[in-house]
Amino acid sequence: MIKIGVGALVLDENRRVVLVKHGYRSYWYGRWILPGGMLEPGETLVECARREVREETGLEAEIGDHLITFERVVKDKDGVRLHVVYIDFWAYTSSRDLVPGDDVKEAIWVPVQELSGYHQELHPDTRVILEKAGFIGRSGVPGCMPR
């Protein structure tokens, strides 16, 4: 099954970004990611992004322009383990207090200029989004998206 993952790069007035870590075992477990989750039937992309930000962080965010769409296919000896199409948006909030949701183990604010210091702790797919946003340096071959 192909999943549609919708998320948001949430900024505040101090140019800080919200990062979360899931508390359950998954492809994203143990790494910093942006708030997001799977699109539900009947839900628009913007509604999904807003809901996921609220559920995972407790923040009310204004969802802005589309930032990036890309896919990840994870295969093993038994075939396709995961196929997700990511659709991420820019978002803004004036809220400050993070309240991690049930499926989130940790939620933090990170100043944009300090994101590169989290490089090894970021999920590879999160790095793709932050690279597109211009917040961290590109990895891999210039002109190519990392795989």
Coordinates of N, CA and C in Angstrom, one line a residue:
M1 N 0.8 -1.2 0.0 CA 0.0 0.0 0.0 C 0.9 1.2 0.0
I2 N 0.5 2.2 -0.8 CA 1.3 3.5 -0.9 C 0.6 4.4 0.1
K3 N 1.4 5.0 1.0 CA 0.9 5.9 2.0 C 1.2 7.3 1.6
I4 N 0.3 8.2 2.0 CA 0.5 9.7 1.7 C 0.8 10.3 3.1
G5 N 2.0 10.7 3.3 CA 2.4 11.4 4.5 C 2.4 12.9 4.3
V6 N 1.7 13.6 5.2 CA 1.6 15.0 5.1 C 2.2 15.7 6.4
G7 N 3.1 16.6 6.2 CA 3.8 17.3 7.3 C 4.0 18.8 7.1
A8 N 4.6 19.3 8.1 CA 4.9 20.8 8.1 C 6.2 21.1 8.7
L9 N 6.9 22.1 8.1 CA 8.1 22.7 8.7 C 7.5 23.9 9.4
V10 N 7.4 23.8 10.7 CA 6.8 24.8 11.6 C 7.8 25.8 12.1
L11 N 7.6 27.0 11.8 CA 8.5 28.1 12.3 C 7.8 29.0 13.2
D12 N 8.5 29.6 14.1 CA 7.9 30.7 15.0 C 8.6 32.0 14.7
E13 N 8.3 33.1 15.4 CA 8.8 34.4 15.1 C 10.3 34.5 15.4
N14 N 10.8 33.6 16.1 CA 12.3 33.6 16.5 C 13.1 32.7 15.5
R15 N 12.5 32.3 14.4 CA 13.1 31.4 13.4 C 13.6 30.1 14.0
R16 N 12.7 29.5 14.8 CA 13.0 28.2 15.4 C 12.0 27.2 14.6
V17 N 12.5 26.0 14.5 CA 11.8 24.9 13.9 C 11.4 23.8 14.9
V18 N 10.2 23.3 14.8 CA 9.8 22.2 15.7 C 10.3 20.8 15.1
L19 N 10.9 20.1 16.0 CA 11.3 18.7 15.7 C 10.7 17.8 16.7
V20 N 10.3 16.6 16.3 CA 9.7 15.6 17.2 C 10.4 14.2 17.0
K21 N 10.2 13.4 18.0 CA 10.6 12.0 17.9 C 9.4 11.1 18.3
H22 N 9.1 10.1 17.5 CA 8.0 9.2 17.8 C 8.4 8.3 19.0
G23 N 7.4 7.9 19.7 CA 7.6 7.0 20.9 C 7.3 5.6 20.5
Y24 N 6.9 5.3 19.3 CA 6.6 3.9 18.9 C 7.6 3.5 17.8
R25 N 7.8 2.2 17.7 CA 8.7 1.6 16.6 C 8.1 1.9 15.3
S26 N 8.9 2.5 14.4 CA 8.5 2.7 13.0 C 9.7 3.0 12.2
Y27 N 9.5 3.3 10.9 CA 10.6 3.7 10.0 C 11.2 5.0 10.6
W28 N 10.5 5.8 11.3 CA 11.0 7.1 11.7 C 11.5 7.1 13.2
Y29 N 11.4 5.9 13.8 CA 11.7 5.8 15.3 C 13.2 6.2 15.6
G30 N 13.3 7.0 16.7 CA 14.7 7.3 17.2 C 15.4 8.5 16.5
R31 N 14.8 9.1 15.5 CA 15.4 10.2 14.8 C 14.4 11.4 14.9
W32 N 15.0 12.6 14.8 CA 14.2 13.8 14.7 C 13.6 13.9 13.4
I33 N 12.3 14.2 13.4 CA 11.5 14.4 12.2 C 10.6 15.7 12.4
L34 N 10.0 16.1 11.3 CA 9.0 17.2 11.4 C 7.7 16.6 11.7
P35 N 6.8 17.4 12.3 CA 5.5 16.9 12.6 C 4.7 16.5 11.3
G36 N 4.1 15.4 11.4 CA 3.3 14.9 10.2 C 2.8 13.6 10.4
G37 N 2.0 13.1 9.5 CA 1.4 11.8 9.6 C 0.6 11.5 8.3
M38 N -0.2 10.4 8.4 CA -0.8 9.9 7.2 C -2.2 10.6 6.9
L39 N -2.4 10.9 5.7 CA -3.6 11.5 5.2 C -4.8 10.6 5.4
E40 N -5.9 11.1 6.0 CA -7.1 10.3 6.2 C -8.1 10.6 5.1
P41 N -9.0 9.6 4.8 CA -10.0 9.7 3.7 C -10.8 11.0 4.0
G42 N -11.1 11.8 3.0 CA -11.9 13.0 3.1 C -11.2 14.2 3.6
E43 N -10.0 14.1 4.0 CA -9.2 15.2 4.6 C -8.4 15.8 3.5
T44 N -8.3 17.1 3.5 CA -7.5 17.8 2.5 C -6.1 17.8 3.0
L45 N -5.1 18.1 2.2 CA -3.7 18.1 2.6 C -3.4 19.1 3.7
V46 N -4.0 20.3 3.5 CA -3.8 21.4 4.5 C -4.5 21.0 5.8
E47 N -5.6 20.4 5.8 CA -6.3 19.9 7.0 C -5.4 18.9 7.7
C48 N -4.9 18.0 7.0 CA -4.0 16.9 7.5 C -2.8 17.5 8.2
A49 N -2.1 18.5 7.5 CA -0.9 19.1 8.1 C -1.3 19.8 9.4
R50 N -2.4 20.6 9.4 CA -2.8 21.3 10.6 C -3.1 20.3 11.7
R51 N -3.8 19.2 11.4 CA -4.2 18.2 12.4 C -3.0 17.5 13.0
E52 N -2.0 17.1 12.1 CA -0.9 16.4 12.6 C 0.0 17.3 13.5
V53 N 0.2 18.6 13.1 CA 0.9 19.5 13.9 C 0.3 19.7 15.3
R54 N -1.0 19.8 15.3 CA -1.8 19.9 16.6 C -1.6 18.6 17.4
E55 N -1.8 17.5 16.8 CA -1.8 16.2 17.5 C -0.4 15.9 18.1
E56 N 0.6 16.2 17.3 CA 2.0 15.8 17.7 C 2.7 16.9 18.6
T57 N 2.2 18.1 18.6 CA 3.0 19.2 19.3 C 2.1 20.0 20.2
G58 N 0.8 20.0 20.0 CA -0.1 20.9 20.7 C -0.2 22.3 20.2
L59 N 0.5 22.5 19.1 CA 0.5 23.9 18.5 C -0.6 24.1 17.5
E60 N -1.1 25.3 17.4 CA -2.0 25.7 16.4 C -1.2 26.4 15.3
A61 N -1.1 25.9 14.1 CA -0.3 26.5 13.1 C -1.1 26.9 11.9
E62 N -0.6 28.0 11.3 CA -1.1 28.5 10.0 C -0.3 27.7 8.9
I63 N -1.0 27.0 8.1 CA -0.3 26.2 7.1 C -0.1 27.1 5.9
G64 N 1.1 27.2 5.4 CA 1.4 28.1 4.2 C 1.6 27.3 2.9
D65 N 2.5 27.8 2.2 CA 2.8 27.2 0.8 C 3.4 25.8 0.9
H66 N 3.2 25.1 -0.2 CA 3.8 23.8 -0.4 C 5.3 24.0 -0.4
L67 N 6.0 23.1 0.3 CA 7.5 23.1 0.3 C 8.1 22.1 -0.6
I68 N 7.6 20.8 -0.4 CA 8.3 19.7 -1.2 C 7.3 18.5 -1.3
T69 N 7.5 17.8 -2.4 CA 6.8 16.5 -2.5 C 7.9 15.5 -3.0
F70 N 8.1 14.4 -2.3 CA 9.0 13.4 -2.8 C 8.6 12.0 -2.2
E71 N 9.2 11.0 -2.6 CA 8.8 9.7 -2.2 C 10.0 8.9 -1.6
R72 N 9.6 7.9 -0.8 CA 10.6 7.0 -0.2 C 10.1 5.6 -0.4
V73 N 10.9 4.7 -1.0 CA 10.5 3.3 -1.2 C 11.6 2.5 -0.4
V74 N 11.1 1.7 0.6 CA 12.1 0.9 1.3 C 11.8 -0.6 1.0
K75 N 12.8 -1.2 0.5 CA 12.7 -2.6 0.1 C 13.6 -3.5 1.0
D76 N 13.2 -4.8 1.1 CA 14.1 -5.8 1.7 C 13.9 -7.0 0.9
K77 N 14.5 -8.1 1.4 CA 14.5 -9.4 0.7 C 13.0 -9.9 0.4
D78 N 12.1 -9.5 1.2 CA 10.7 -9.9 1.0 C 9.9 -8.9 0.1
G79 N 10.5 -7.9 -0.4 CA 9.8 -6.9 -1.2 C 9.7 -5.5 -0.6
V80 N 8.7 -4.8 -1.0 CA 8.5 -3.4 -0.5 C 8.0 -3.4 0.9
R81 N 8.8 -2.8 1.8 CA 8.4 -2.7 3.2 C 7.6 -1.4 3.5
L82 N 8.0 -0.4 2.7 CA 7.3 0.9 2.9 C 7.4 1.7 1.6
H83 N 6.3 2.3 1.2 CA 6.3 3.3 0.1 C 5.4 4.4 0.6
V84 N 6.1 5.6 0.8 CA 5.4 6.7 1.3 C 5.7 7.9 0.3
V85 N 4.7 8.7 0.0 CA 4.8 9.9 -0.7 C 4.6 11.0 0.3
Y86 N 5.7 11.8 0.5 CA 5.7 12.9 1.4 C 5.2 14.2 0.7
I87 N 4.3 14.9 1.4 CA 3.9 16.2 0.9 C 4.0 17.2 2.2
D88 N 5.0 18.1 2.1 CA 5.3 19.0 3.2 C 5.0 20.4 2.9
F89 N 4.6 21.2 3.9 CA 4.2 22.6 3.8 C 5.1 23.4 4.7
W90 N 5.2 24.7 4.4 CA 5.7 25.7 5.3 C 4.5 25.9 6.3
A91 N 4.9 26.2 7.6 CA 3.8 26.6 8.5 C 4.4 27.6 9.5
Y92 N 3.5 28.3 10.2 CA 3.9 29.3 11.1 C 3.0 29.2 12.4
T93 N 3.6 29.5 13.5 CA 2.8 29.5 14.8 C 3.4 30.6 15.6
S94 N 2.5 31.2 16.4 CA 2.9 32.2 17.4 C 2.9 31.5 18.8
S95 N 2.4 30.2 18.8 CA 2.4 29.5 20.1 C 3.8 29.1 20.4
R96 N 4.1 28.9 21.7 CA 5.4 28.5 22.1 C 5.5 27.2 22.9
D97 N 4.5 26.9 23.6 CA 4.5 25.7 24.5 C 4.3 24.4 23.7
L98 N 5.2 23.5 23.7 CA 5.1 22.3 23.0 C 4.5 21.2 24.0
V99 N 3.5 20.6 23.5 CA 2.8 19.5 24.3 C 2.8 18.3 23.5
P100 N 3.8 17.4 23.6 CA 3.9 16.2 22.8 C 2.7 15.3 22.9
G101 N 2.2 14.9 21.7 CA 1.0 14.0 21.7 C 1.3 12.6 22.1
D102 N 0.3 11.7 22.1 CA 0.4 10.3 22.5 C 1.5 9.6 21.8
D103 N 1.7 9.8 20.5 CA 2.7 9.1 19.7 C 4.0 9.7 19.7
V104 N 4.2 10.8 20.4 CA 5.5 11.6 20.3 C 6.2 11.5 21.7
K105 N 7.4 11.0 21.6 CA 8.2 10.9 22.8 C 8.8 12.2 23.3
E106 N 9.3 13.0 22.3 CA 9.9 14.3 22.5 C 9.5 15.3 21.5
A107 N 9.5 16.6 21.8 CA 9.2 17.7 20.9 C 10.1 18.8 21.4
I108 N 10.8 19.4 20.4 CA 11.7 20.5 20.8 C 11.7 21.6 19.7
W109 N 12.1 22.8 20.2 CA 12.3 24.0 19.3 C 13.8 24.0 19.0
V110 N 14.2 24.2 17.7 CA 15.6 24.3 17.4 C 15.8 25.6 16.5
P111 N 16.6 26.5 16.9 CA 16.9 27.7 16.1 C 17.4 27.2 14.7
V112 N 17.0 27.8 13.6 CA 17.4 27.4 12.3 C 18.9 27.3 12.2
Q113 N 19.6 28.3 12.7 CA 21.1 28.3 12.6 C 21.7 27.2 13.4
E114 N 21.0 26.4 14.2 CA 21.6 25.3 14.9 C 21.2 23.9 14.4
L115 N 20.4 23.9 13.3 CA 19.9 22.7 12.7 C 21.0 21.8 12.2
S116 N 22.1 22.4 11.7 CA 23.2 21.6 11.2 C 23.8 20.7 12.3
G117 N 23.8 21.2 13.5 CA 24.3 20.5 14.6 C 23.5 19.2 14.9
Y118 N 22.4 19.1 14.4 CA 21.5 17.9 14.6 C 21.6 16.9 13.4
H119 N 22.5 17.2 12.5 CA 22.5 16.4 11.2 C 22.5 14.9 11.4
Q120 N 23.3 14.4 12.3 CA 23.3 12.9 12.5 C 22.1 12.4 13.2
E121 N 21.4 13.2 13.9 CA 20.2 12.8 14.6 C 18.9 13.0 13.8
L122 N 19.0 13.7 12.7 CA 17.9 13.9 11.8 C 17.6 12.6 11.0
H123 N 16.3 12.3 10.8 CA 16.0 11.2 9.9 C 16.4 11.6 8.5
P124 N 16.9 10.7 7.7 CA 17.3 11.1 6.3 C 16.2 11.8 5.5
D125 N 15.0 11.4 5.7 CA 13.9 12.1 4.9 C 13.7 13.5 5.4
T126 N 13.9 13.7 6.7 CA 13.8 15.1 7.3 C 14.9 16.0 6.7
R127 N 16.1 15.4 6.6 CA 17.2 16.1 6.0 C 16.9 16.6 4.6
V128 N 16.2 15.8 3.8 CA 15.7 16.2 2.4 C 14.9 17.4 2.5
I129 N 13.9 17.4 3.4 CA 13.0 18.6 3.6 C 13.8 19.8 4.0
L130 N 14.6 19.7 5.0 CA 15.4 20.8 5.5 C 16.4 21.4 4.5
E131 N 16.9 20.5 3.7 CA 17.8 20.9 2.6 C 17.0 21.7 1.6
K132 N 15.8 21.2 1.2 CA 14.9 22.0 0.3 C 14.6 23.3 0.8
A133 N 14.4 23.4 2.1 CA 14.1 24.7 2.7 C 15.3 25.7 2.8
G134 N 16.5 25.1 2.6 CA 17.7 25.9 2.6 C 18.2 26.0 4.1
F135 N 17.7 25.2 5.0 CA 18.1 25.3 6.4 C 19.4 24.5 6.8
I136 N 19.7 23.5 6.0 CA 20.9 22.7 6.2 C 21.5 22.5 4.8
G137 N 22.8 22.2 4.8 CA 23.5 22.0 3.5 C 23.1 20.7 2.8
R138 N 23.3 20.7 1.5 CA 22.9 19.5 0.7 C 23.9 18.4 0.9
S139 N 23.4 17.2 1.0 CA 24.3 16.0 1.0 C 24.3 15.3 -0.3
G140 N 25.3 14.5 -0.6 CA 25.3 13.8 -1.8 C 25.8 14.6 -3.0
V141 N 25.5 14.2 -4.2 CA 26.0 14.8 -5.4 C 25.2 16.1 -5.6
P142 N 25.9 17.2 -5.9 CA 25.2 18.5 -6.2 C 24.2 18.3 -7.4
G143 N 23.0 18.8 -7.2 CA 22.0 18.7 -8.2 C 21.2 17.5 -8.1
C144 N 21.5 16.6 -7.2 CA 20.7 15.4 -7.0 C 20.1 15.3 -5.6
M145 N 18.9 14.8 -5.5 CA 18.3 14.6 -4.2 C 18.9 13.3 -3.6
P146 N 19.3 13.2 -2.3 CA 19.8 12.0 -1.7 C 18.8 10.9 -1.7
R147 N 19.2 9.7 -1.8 CA 18.3 8.5 -1.8 C 18.4 7.8 -0.5

